[in-house]
Coordinates of C-alpha atoms in Angstrom, one line a residue:
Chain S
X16 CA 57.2 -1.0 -122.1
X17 CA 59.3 -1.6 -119.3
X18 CA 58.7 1.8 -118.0
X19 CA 55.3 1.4 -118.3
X20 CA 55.2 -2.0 -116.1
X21 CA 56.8 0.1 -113.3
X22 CA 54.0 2.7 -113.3
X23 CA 51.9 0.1 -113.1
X24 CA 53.2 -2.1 -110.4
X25 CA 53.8 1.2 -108.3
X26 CA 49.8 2.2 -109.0
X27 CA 48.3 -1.6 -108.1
X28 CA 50.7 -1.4 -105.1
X29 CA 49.7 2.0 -103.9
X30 CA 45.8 0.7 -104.3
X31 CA 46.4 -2.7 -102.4
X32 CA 47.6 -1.1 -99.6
X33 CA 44.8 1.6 -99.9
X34 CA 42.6 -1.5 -99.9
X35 CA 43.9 -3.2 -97.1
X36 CA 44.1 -0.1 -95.0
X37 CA 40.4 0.9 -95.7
X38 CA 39.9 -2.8 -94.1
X39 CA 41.9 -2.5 -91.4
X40 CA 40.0 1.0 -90.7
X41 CA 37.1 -0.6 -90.9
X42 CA 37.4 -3.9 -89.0
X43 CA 39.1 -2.1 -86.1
X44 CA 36.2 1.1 -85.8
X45 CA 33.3 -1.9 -85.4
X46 CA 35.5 -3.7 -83.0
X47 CA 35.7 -0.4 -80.9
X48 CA 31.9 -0.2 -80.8
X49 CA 30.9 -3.7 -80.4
X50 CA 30.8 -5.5 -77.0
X51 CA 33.1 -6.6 -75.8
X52 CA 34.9 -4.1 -74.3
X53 CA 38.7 -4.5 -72.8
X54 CA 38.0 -1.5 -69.9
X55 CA 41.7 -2.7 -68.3
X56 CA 43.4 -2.7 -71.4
X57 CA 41.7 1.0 -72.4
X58 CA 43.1 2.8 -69.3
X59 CA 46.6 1.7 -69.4
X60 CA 47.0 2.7 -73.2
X61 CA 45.0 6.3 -71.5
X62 CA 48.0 6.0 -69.0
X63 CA 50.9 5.4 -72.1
X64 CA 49.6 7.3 -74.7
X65 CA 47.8 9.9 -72.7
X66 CA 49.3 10.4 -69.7
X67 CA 53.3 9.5 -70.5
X68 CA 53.5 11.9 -73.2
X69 CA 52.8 15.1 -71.0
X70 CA 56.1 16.2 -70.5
X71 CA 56.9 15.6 -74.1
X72 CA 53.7 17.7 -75.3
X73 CA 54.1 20.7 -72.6
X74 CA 57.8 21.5 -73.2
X75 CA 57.0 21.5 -77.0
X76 CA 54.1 23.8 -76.7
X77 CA 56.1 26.0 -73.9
X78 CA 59.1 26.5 -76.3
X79 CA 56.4 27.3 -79.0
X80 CA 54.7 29.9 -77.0
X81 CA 57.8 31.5 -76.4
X82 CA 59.0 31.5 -79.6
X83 CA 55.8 32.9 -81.3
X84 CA 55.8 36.0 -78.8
X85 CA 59.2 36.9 -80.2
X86 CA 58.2 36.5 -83.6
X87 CA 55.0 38.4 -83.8
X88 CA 56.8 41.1 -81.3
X89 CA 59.4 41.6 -84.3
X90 CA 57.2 41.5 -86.8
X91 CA 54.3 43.5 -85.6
X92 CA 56.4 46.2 -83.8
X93 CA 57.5 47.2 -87.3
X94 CA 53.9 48.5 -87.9
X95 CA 53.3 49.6 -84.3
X96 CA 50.5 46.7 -83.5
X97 CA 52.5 45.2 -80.3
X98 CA 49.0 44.6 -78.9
X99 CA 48.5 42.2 -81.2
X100 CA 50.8 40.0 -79.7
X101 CA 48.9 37.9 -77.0
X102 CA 45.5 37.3 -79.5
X103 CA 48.2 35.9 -82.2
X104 CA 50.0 33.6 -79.9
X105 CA 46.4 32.3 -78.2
X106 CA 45.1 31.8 -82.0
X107 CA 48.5 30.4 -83.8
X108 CA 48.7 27.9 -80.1
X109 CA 45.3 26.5 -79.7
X110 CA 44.7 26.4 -83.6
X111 CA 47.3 25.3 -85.0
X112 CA 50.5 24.8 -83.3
X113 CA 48.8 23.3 -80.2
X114 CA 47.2 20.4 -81.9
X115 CA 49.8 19.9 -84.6
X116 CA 53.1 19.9 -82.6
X117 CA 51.3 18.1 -79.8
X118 CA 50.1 16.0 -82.1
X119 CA 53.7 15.2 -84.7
X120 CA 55.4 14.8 -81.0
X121 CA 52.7 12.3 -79.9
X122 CA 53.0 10.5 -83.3
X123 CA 56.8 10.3 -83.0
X124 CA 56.8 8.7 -79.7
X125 CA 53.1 6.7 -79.5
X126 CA 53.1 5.9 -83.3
X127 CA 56.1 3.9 -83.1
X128 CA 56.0 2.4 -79.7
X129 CA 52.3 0.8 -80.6
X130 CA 54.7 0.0 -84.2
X131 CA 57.2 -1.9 -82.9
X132 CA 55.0 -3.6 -79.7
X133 CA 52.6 -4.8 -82.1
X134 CA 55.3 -5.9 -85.0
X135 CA 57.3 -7.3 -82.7
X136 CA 54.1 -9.5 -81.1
X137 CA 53.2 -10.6 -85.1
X138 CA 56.7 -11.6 -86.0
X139 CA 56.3 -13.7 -82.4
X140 CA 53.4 -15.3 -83.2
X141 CA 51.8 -13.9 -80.2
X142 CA 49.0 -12.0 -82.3
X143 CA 48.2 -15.6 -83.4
X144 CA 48.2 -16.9 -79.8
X145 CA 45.5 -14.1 -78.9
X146 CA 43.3 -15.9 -81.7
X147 CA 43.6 -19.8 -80.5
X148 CA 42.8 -17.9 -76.9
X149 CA 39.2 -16.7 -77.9
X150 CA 40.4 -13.7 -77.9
X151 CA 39.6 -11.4 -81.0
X152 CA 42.9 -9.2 -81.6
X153 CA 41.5 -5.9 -82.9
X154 CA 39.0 -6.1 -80.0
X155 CA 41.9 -6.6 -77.4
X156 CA 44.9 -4.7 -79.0
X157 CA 43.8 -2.6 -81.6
X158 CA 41.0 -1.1 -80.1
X159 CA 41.7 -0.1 -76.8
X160 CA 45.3 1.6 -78.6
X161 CA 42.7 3.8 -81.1
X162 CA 40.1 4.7 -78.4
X163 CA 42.4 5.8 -76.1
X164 CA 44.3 7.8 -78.4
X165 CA 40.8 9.8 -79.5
X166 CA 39.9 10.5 -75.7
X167 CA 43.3 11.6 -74.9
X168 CA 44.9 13.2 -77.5
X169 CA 42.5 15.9 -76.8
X170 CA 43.1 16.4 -73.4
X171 CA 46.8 16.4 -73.9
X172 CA 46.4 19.4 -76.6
X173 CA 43.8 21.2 -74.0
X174 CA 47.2 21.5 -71.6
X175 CA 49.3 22.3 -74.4
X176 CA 46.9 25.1 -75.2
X177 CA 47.4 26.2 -71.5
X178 CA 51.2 25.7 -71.3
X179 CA 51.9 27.0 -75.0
X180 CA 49.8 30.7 -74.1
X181 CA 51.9 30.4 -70.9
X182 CA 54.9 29.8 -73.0
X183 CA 54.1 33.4 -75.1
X184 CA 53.2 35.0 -71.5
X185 CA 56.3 34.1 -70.3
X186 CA 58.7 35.8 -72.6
X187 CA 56.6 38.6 -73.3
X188 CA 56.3 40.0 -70.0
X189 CA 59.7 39.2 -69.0
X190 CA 61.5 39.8 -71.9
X191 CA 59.7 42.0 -73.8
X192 CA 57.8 44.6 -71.3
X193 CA 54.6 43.7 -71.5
X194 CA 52.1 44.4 -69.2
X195 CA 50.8 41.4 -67.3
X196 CA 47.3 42.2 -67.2
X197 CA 46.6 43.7 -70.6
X198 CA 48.5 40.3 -71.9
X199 CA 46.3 38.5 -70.2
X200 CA 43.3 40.4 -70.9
X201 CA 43.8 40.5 -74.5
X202 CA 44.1 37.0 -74.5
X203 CA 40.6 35.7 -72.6
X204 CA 39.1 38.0 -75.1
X205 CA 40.1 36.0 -77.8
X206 CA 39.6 33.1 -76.0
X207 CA 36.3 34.0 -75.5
X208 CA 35.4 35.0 -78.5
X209 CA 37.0 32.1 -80.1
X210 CA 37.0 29.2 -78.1
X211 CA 39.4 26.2 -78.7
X212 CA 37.6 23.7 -79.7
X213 CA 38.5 23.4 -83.7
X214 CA 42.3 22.8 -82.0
X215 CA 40.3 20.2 -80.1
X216 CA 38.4 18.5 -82.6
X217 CA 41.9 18.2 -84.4
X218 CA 43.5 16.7 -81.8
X219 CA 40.3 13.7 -81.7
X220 CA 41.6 13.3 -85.4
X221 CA 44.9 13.1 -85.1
X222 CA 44.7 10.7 -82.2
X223 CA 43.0 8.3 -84.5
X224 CA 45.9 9.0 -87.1
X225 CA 48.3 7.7 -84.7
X226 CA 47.0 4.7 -83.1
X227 CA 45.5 3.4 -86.4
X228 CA 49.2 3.9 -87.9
X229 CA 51.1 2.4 -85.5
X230 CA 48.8 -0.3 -85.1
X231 CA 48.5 -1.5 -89.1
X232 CA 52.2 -1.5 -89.3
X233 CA 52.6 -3.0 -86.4
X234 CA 50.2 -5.4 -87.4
X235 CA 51.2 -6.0 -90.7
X236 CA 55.5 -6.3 -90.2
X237 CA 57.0 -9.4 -91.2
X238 CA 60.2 -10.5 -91.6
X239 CA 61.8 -10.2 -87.5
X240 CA 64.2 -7.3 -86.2
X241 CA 64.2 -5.4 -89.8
X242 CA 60.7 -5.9 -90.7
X243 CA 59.7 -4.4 -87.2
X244 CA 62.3 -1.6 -87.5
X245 CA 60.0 -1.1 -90.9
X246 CA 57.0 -1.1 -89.7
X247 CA 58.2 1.4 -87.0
X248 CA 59.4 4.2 -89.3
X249 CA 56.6 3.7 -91.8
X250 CA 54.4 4.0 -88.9
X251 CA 55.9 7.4 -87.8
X252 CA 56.3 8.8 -91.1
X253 CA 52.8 7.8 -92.5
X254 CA 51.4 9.4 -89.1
X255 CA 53.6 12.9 -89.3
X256 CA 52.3 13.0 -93.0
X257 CA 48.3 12.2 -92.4
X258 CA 48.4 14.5 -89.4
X259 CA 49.8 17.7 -91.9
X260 CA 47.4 17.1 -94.3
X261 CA 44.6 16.2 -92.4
X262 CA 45.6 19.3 -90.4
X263 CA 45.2 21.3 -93.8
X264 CA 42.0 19.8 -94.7
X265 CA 40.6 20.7 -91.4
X266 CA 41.2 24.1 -91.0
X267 CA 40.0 24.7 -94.7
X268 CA 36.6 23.3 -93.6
X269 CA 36.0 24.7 -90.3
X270 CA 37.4 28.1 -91.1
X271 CA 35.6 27.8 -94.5
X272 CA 34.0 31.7 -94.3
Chain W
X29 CA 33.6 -33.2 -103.2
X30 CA 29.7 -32.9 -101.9
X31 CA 30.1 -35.4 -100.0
X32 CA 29.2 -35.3 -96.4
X33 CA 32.6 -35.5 -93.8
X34 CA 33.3 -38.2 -92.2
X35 CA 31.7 -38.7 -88.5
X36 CA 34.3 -40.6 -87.4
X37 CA 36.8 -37.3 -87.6
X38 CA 36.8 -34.6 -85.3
X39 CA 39.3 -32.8 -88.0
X40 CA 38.8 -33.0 -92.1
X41 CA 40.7 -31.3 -94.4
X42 CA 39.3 -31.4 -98.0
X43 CA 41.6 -30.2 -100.9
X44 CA 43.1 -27.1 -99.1
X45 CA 44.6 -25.1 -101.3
X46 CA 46.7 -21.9 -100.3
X47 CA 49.1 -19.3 -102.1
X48 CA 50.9 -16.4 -101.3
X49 CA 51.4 -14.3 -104.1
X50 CA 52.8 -17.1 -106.8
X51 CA 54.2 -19.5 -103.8
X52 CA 51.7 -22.2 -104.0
X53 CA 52.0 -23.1 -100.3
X54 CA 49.5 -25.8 -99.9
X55 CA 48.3 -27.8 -102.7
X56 CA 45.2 -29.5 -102.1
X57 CA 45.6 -31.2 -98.7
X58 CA 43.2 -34.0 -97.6
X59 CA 43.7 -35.0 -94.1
X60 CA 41.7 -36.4 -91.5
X61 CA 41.8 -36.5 -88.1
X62 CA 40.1 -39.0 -86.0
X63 CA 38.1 -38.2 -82.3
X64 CA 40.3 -38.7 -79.9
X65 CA 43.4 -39.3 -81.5
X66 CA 46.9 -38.0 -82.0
X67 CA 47.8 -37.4 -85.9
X68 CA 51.7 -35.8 -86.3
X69 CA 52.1 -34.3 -89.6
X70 CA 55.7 -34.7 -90.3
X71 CA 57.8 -32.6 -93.3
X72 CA 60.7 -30.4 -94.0
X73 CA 60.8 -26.7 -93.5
X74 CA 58.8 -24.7 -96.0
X75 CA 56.6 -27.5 -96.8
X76 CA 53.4 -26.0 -95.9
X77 CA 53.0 -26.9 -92.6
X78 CA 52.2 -24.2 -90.3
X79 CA 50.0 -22.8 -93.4
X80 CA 48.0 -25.9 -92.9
X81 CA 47.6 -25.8 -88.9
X82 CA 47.0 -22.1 -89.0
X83 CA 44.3 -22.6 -92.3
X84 CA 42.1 -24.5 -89.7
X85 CA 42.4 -21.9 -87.0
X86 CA 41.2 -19.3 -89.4
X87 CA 44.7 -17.3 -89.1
X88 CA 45.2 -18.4 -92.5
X89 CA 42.3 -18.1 -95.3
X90 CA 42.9 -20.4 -98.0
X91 CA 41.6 -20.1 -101.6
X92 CA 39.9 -23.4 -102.4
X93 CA 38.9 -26.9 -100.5
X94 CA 37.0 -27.5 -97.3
X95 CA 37.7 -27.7 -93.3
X96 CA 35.4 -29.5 -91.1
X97 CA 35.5 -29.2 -87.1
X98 CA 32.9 -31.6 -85.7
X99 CA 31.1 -31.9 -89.2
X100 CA 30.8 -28.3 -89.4
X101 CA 32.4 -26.5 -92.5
X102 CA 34.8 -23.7 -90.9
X103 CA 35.4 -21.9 -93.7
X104 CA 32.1 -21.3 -93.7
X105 CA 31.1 -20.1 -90.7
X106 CA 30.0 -16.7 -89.8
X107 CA 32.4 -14.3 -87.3
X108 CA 30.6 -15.5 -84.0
X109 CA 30.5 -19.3 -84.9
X110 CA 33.8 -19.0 -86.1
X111 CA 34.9 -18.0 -82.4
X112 CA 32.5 -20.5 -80.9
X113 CA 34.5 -23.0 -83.0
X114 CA 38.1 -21.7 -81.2
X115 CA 37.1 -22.3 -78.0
X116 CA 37.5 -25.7 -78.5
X117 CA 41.4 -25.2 -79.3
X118 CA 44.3 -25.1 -77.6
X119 CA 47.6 -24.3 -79.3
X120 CA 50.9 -24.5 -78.2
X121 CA 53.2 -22.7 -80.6
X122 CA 56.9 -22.9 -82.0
X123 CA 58.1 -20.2 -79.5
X124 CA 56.1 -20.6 -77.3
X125 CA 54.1 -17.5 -78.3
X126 CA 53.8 -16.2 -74.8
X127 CA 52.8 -12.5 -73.9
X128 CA 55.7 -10.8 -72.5
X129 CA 53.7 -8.3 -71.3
X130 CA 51.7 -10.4 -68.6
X131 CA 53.1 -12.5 -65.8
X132 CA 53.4 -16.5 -66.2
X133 CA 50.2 -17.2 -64.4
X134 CA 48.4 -14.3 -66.3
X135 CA 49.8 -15.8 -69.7
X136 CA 48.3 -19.6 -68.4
X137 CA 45.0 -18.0 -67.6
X138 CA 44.5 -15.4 -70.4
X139 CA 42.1 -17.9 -72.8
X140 CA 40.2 -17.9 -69.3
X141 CA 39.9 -14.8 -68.0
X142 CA 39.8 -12.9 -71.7
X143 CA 38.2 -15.3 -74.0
X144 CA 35.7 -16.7 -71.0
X145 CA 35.4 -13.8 -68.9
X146 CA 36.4 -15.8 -65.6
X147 CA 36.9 -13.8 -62.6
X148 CA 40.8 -13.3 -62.3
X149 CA 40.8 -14.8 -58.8
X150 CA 39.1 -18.2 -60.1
X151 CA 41.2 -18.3 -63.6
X152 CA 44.8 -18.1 -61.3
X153 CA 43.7 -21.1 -59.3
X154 CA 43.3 -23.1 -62.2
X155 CA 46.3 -21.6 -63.9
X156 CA 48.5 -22.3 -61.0
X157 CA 46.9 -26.0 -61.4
X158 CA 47.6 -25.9 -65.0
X159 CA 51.4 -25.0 -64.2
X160 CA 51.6 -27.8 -61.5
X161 CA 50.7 -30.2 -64.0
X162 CA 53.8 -29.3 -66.2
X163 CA 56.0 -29.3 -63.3
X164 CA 56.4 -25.2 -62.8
X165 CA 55.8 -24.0 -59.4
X166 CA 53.7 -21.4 -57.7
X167 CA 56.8 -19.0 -57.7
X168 CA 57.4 -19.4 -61.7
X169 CA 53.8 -18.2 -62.0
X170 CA 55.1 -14.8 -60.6
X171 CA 57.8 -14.5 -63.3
X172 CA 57.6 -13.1 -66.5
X173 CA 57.9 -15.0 -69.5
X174 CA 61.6 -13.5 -70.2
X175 CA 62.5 -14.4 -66.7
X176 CA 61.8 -18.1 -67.9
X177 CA 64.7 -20.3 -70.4
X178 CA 63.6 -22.2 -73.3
X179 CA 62.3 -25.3 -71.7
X180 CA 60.1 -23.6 -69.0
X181 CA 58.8 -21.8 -71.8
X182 CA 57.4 -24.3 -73.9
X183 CA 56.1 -25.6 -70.4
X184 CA 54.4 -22.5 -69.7
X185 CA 53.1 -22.5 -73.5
X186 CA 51.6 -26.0 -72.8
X187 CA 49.7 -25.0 -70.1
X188 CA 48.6 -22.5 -71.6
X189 CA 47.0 -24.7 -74.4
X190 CA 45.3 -27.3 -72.3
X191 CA 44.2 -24.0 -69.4
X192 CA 40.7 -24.1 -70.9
X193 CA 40.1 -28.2 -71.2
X194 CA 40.4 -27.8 -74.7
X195 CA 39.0 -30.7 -77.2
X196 CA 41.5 -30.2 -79.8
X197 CA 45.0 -29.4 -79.5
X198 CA 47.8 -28.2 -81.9
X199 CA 51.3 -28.8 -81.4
X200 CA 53.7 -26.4 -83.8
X201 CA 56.9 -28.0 -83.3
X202 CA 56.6 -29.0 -79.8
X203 CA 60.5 -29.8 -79.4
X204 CA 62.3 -27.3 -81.8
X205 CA 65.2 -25.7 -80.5
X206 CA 64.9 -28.0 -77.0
X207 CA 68.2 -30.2 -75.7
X208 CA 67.0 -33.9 -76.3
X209 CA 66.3 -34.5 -72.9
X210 CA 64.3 -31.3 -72.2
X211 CA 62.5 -32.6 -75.4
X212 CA 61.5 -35.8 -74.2
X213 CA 60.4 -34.1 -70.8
X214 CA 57.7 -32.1 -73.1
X215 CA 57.0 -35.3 -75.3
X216 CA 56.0 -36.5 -72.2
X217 CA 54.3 -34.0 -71.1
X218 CA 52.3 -33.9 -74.2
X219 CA 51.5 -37.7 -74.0
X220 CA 50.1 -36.8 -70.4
X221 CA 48.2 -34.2 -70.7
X222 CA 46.5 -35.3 -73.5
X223 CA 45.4 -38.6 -72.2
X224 CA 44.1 -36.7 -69.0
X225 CA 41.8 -34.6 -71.4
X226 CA 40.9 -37.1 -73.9
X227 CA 42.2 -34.3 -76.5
X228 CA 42.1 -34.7 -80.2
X229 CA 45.5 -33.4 -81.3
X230 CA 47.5 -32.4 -84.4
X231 CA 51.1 -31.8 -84.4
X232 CA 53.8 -30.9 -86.9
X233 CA 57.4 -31.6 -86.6
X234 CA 60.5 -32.4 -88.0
X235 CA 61.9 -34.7 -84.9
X236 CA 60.8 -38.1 -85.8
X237 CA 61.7 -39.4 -81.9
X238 CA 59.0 -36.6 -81.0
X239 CA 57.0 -37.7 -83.9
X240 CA 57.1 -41.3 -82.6
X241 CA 56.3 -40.4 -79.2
X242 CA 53.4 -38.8 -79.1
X243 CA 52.0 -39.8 -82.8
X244 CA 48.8 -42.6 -83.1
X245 CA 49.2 -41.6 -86.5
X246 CA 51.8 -39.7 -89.2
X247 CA 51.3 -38.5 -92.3
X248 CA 53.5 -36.4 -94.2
X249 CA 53.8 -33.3 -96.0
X250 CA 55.8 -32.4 -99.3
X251 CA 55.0 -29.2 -101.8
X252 CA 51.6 -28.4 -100.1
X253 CA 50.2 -32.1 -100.4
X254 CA 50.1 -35.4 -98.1
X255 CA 52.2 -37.9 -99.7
X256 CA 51.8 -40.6 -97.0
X257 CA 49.7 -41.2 -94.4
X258 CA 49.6 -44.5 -91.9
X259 CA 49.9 -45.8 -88.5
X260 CA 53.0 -45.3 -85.9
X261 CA 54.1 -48.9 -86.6
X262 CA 53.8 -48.6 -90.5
X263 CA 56.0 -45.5 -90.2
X264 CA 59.6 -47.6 -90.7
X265 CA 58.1 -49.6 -93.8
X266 CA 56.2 -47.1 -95.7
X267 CA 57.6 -48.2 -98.7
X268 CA 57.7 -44.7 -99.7
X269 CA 60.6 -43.1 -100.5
X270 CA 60.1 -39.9 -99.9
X271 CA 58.9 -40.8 -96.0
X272 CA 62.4 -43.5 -96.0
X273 CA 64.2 -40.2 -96.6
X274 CA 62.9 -38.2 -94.3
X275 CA 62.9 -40.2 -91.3
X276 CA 66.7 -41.8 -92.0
X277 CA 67.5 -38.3 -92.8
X278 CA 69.7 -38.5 -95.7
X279 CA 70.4 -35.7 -98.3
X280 CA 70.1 -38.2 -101.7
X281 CA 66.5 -39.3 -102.4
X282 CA 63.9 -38.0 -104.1
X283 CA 63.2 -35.2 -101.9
X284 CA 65.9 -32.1 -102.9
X285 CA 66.3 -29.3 -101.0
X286 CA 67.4 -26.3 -102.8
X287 CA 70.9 -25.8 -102.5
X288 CA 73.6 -24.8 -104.6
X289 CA 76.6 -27.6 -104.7
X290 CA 80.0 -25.8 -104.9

């Protein structure tokens, strides 16, 4: 019996916060599209999110890069298919590993800072301050965080694209003796035959993952310091998770053959 | 409860009833406050009374009973009416509440350059005004709100509440956490500004000298429900108990707090 209420409180919980999330979803996507519009507030969170996580998103794509060129040199030299090389690191970086490292690094860093800014404004009763100021808080702090994160998450993964094929270019001709210009060749071809925009479309998505995360924790902490440091790490780790299988879901449909 | 609300109140609260979860917070409240006066709910902690201040703002959605601002039913109201209806408030809150993102003068002047859509040039005139009015100076405006100590802060909160000429303004524990003579400075202050604007206000707090200072009337709160309501004067013989307790402060009486004797 016993065991029985647990499975049920876990299920009703689980749904409630379904529930509140779909409304949270909701309320903040009209407030994005309905006048009106906090311009000032939209290009400083393109400047924090966007902008400020650059270094973050280039050295993990650069390291990737490099890494992947080792690891399809080793594997593919066993069957003689070196060549293969530069069109596996262009298609594993822009993607895959573009878009989802770019995007688990931005969620570490932009996930929680909107987290614990926005918990730590609730538990302050400064979200309530907005309100008695005429000023609508999902149209001044919610919105601007998710719009911004949509426009510029896929910019950021467009560089990492760049900087991760650099990454494999990198190691391959210096430490594995390829030839500069058939490494490059190889690559444009797939490039062009390919495009990146499926990495790109991802990245729009898992913006949205990450500033809609951080924002309902942060929106929904209570309780001071610990209910902020909550709201923090729930906000990372719901993010990291939605991004994976969001990530999975997406490459099944727009590979779908 | 079909009756019409009183014209007379510029405030009516009509068995408000609020729970979180089992917590019955507020248990059918019936309040009104009069045009142009200054009504100080007074109660312990936990009795309901934030719940109550923020149920009229719409922070706070409660299950049953009726709100009336101006004669018009709040609870009610549609999304844009709703926000038509908070431009006539002003709030100054517990901590002040300020955004520590945004300089003082930015803070004064945010209802006016983000709710009204003033042009930031105008809206720092009138917030420098604003912060004259409390006794801050132009260079204060400047700072940043963690720059600022307790008392400047709940200055800065103030004028931030009356920045827009607001017709109704809430006090949430103007003087908590305030030395006694940095909290008659804001009583004051309070009295002041609010005569300057003609204001209709409704405060809560636990410091009765606050309570006396800036109160036309007091009611108080206890379990979600007003147990007494009257004028200043009528305050020291109520006759009621529960308000004798509470404004002698003493532990015995009918009012119990919940603590353990060892």
């Amino acid at each position: 019996m016993n065991f029985l209420a647990v499975i049920g409180r876990v299920v009703i919980a689980t749904l409630a916060e379904i529930g509140k999330l779909s409304k949270f979803t909701w309320a903040a996507v009209t407030h994005i599209v309905r006048p009106p519009f906090f311009l000032r507030m939209l290009l400083q969170q393109m400047l924090r999110i966007g902008y400020f996580s650059l270094p973050v998103v280039a050295l993990t794509a650069f390291f990737t890069g490099g890494a992947l060129a080792l690891q399809i040199h080793y594997g593919s030299s066993e069957f003689n298919s070196e060549s293969l090389v530069a069109t596996v690191v262009a298609l594993g970086i822009t993607r895959e590993l573009g878009p989802v490292l770019g995007g688990l690094m931005v969620a570490g860093r932009v996930s929680a800072a909107i987290a614990a800014e926005l918990g730590t404004m609730r538990v302050t009763e400064q979200i309530d301050a907005l309100t008695t100021l005429s000023t609508n808080p999902y149209k001044y702090l919610v919105a601007p965080r998710i719009a911004a994160a949509v426009i510029t998450l896929p910019l950021l993964v467009f560089v990492a694209d760049i900087i991760g094929i650099m990454g494999g270019y990198v190691v391959a001709t210096a430490s594995l003796d390829f030839n500069a210009g058939v490494y490059l060749k190889n690559t444009i071809n797939y490039i062009q035959d390919n495009g990146v925009t499926s990495g790109l479309i991802k990245a729009a998505v898992f913006g949205f993952i990450i500033a809609l995360m951080g924002c309902f924790h942060g929106f929904n902490s209570k309780g001071g310091a610990q209910g902020v440091g909550r709201a923090t790490t729930n906000a990372v780790v719901s993010a990291s998770i939605l991004i994976l299988a969001a990530n999975y879901v997406m490459t099944s449909l727009l590979f779908a053959k | 409860m079909a009756n019409k609300p009183d014209p007379d109140a510029k405030i009516e609260l009509r068995g408000v009833h609020k729970r979180f979860g089992p917590k019955v917070v507020l248990d059918g409240i019936d309040l009104t406050v009069p045009k142009g006066e200054s009504l100080v709910v007074i109660g312990g902690s936990g009795t309901g009374k934030s719940v109550m201040i923020k149920s009229v703002l719409g922070i706070v959605k409660p299950e049953q009973g009726e709100i009336f601002v101006d004669g018009q039913n709040v609870l009610k109201m549609d999304q844009s009416d709703r926000e038509d209806t908070l431009r006539k408030f002003g709030m100054l809150f517990q901590g002040a509440a300020l955004f520590d993102s945004l300089p003082v003068w930015e803070n004064v002047a945010f209802g006016l350059i983000q709710g009204r859509r003033m042009k930031r040039k105008e809206a720092k005139e009138i917030a420098m005004d604003k912060l004259s009015k409390v006794g801050l100076g132009a260079d204060v405006g400047e700072l940043y709100p963690a720059e600022l100590s307790g008392g400047m802060q709940k200055r800065v909160g103030l004028a931030r509440a009356i920045a827009a000429d607001p017709e109704i303004i809430f006090f949430d524990e103007p003087t908590t956490g305030l030395d006694p003579i940095m909290a008659d400075v804001i009583n004051e202050l309070i009295v002041d500004s609010v005569k300057e604007l003609g204001a209709t206000t409704l405060s809560i707090t636990h410091d009765m000298a606050s309570a006396r200072k800036i109160a036309d009337k007091i009611a108080m709160i206890y379990r979600g429900k007003i147990i007494w309501a009257g004028s200043v004067e009528e305050v020291d013989k109520s006759g009621n108990e529960y308000v004798e307790q509470f404004i002698n402060g003493r532990a015995d009486g009918p009012i119990q707090m919940e603590v353990l004797k060892p």
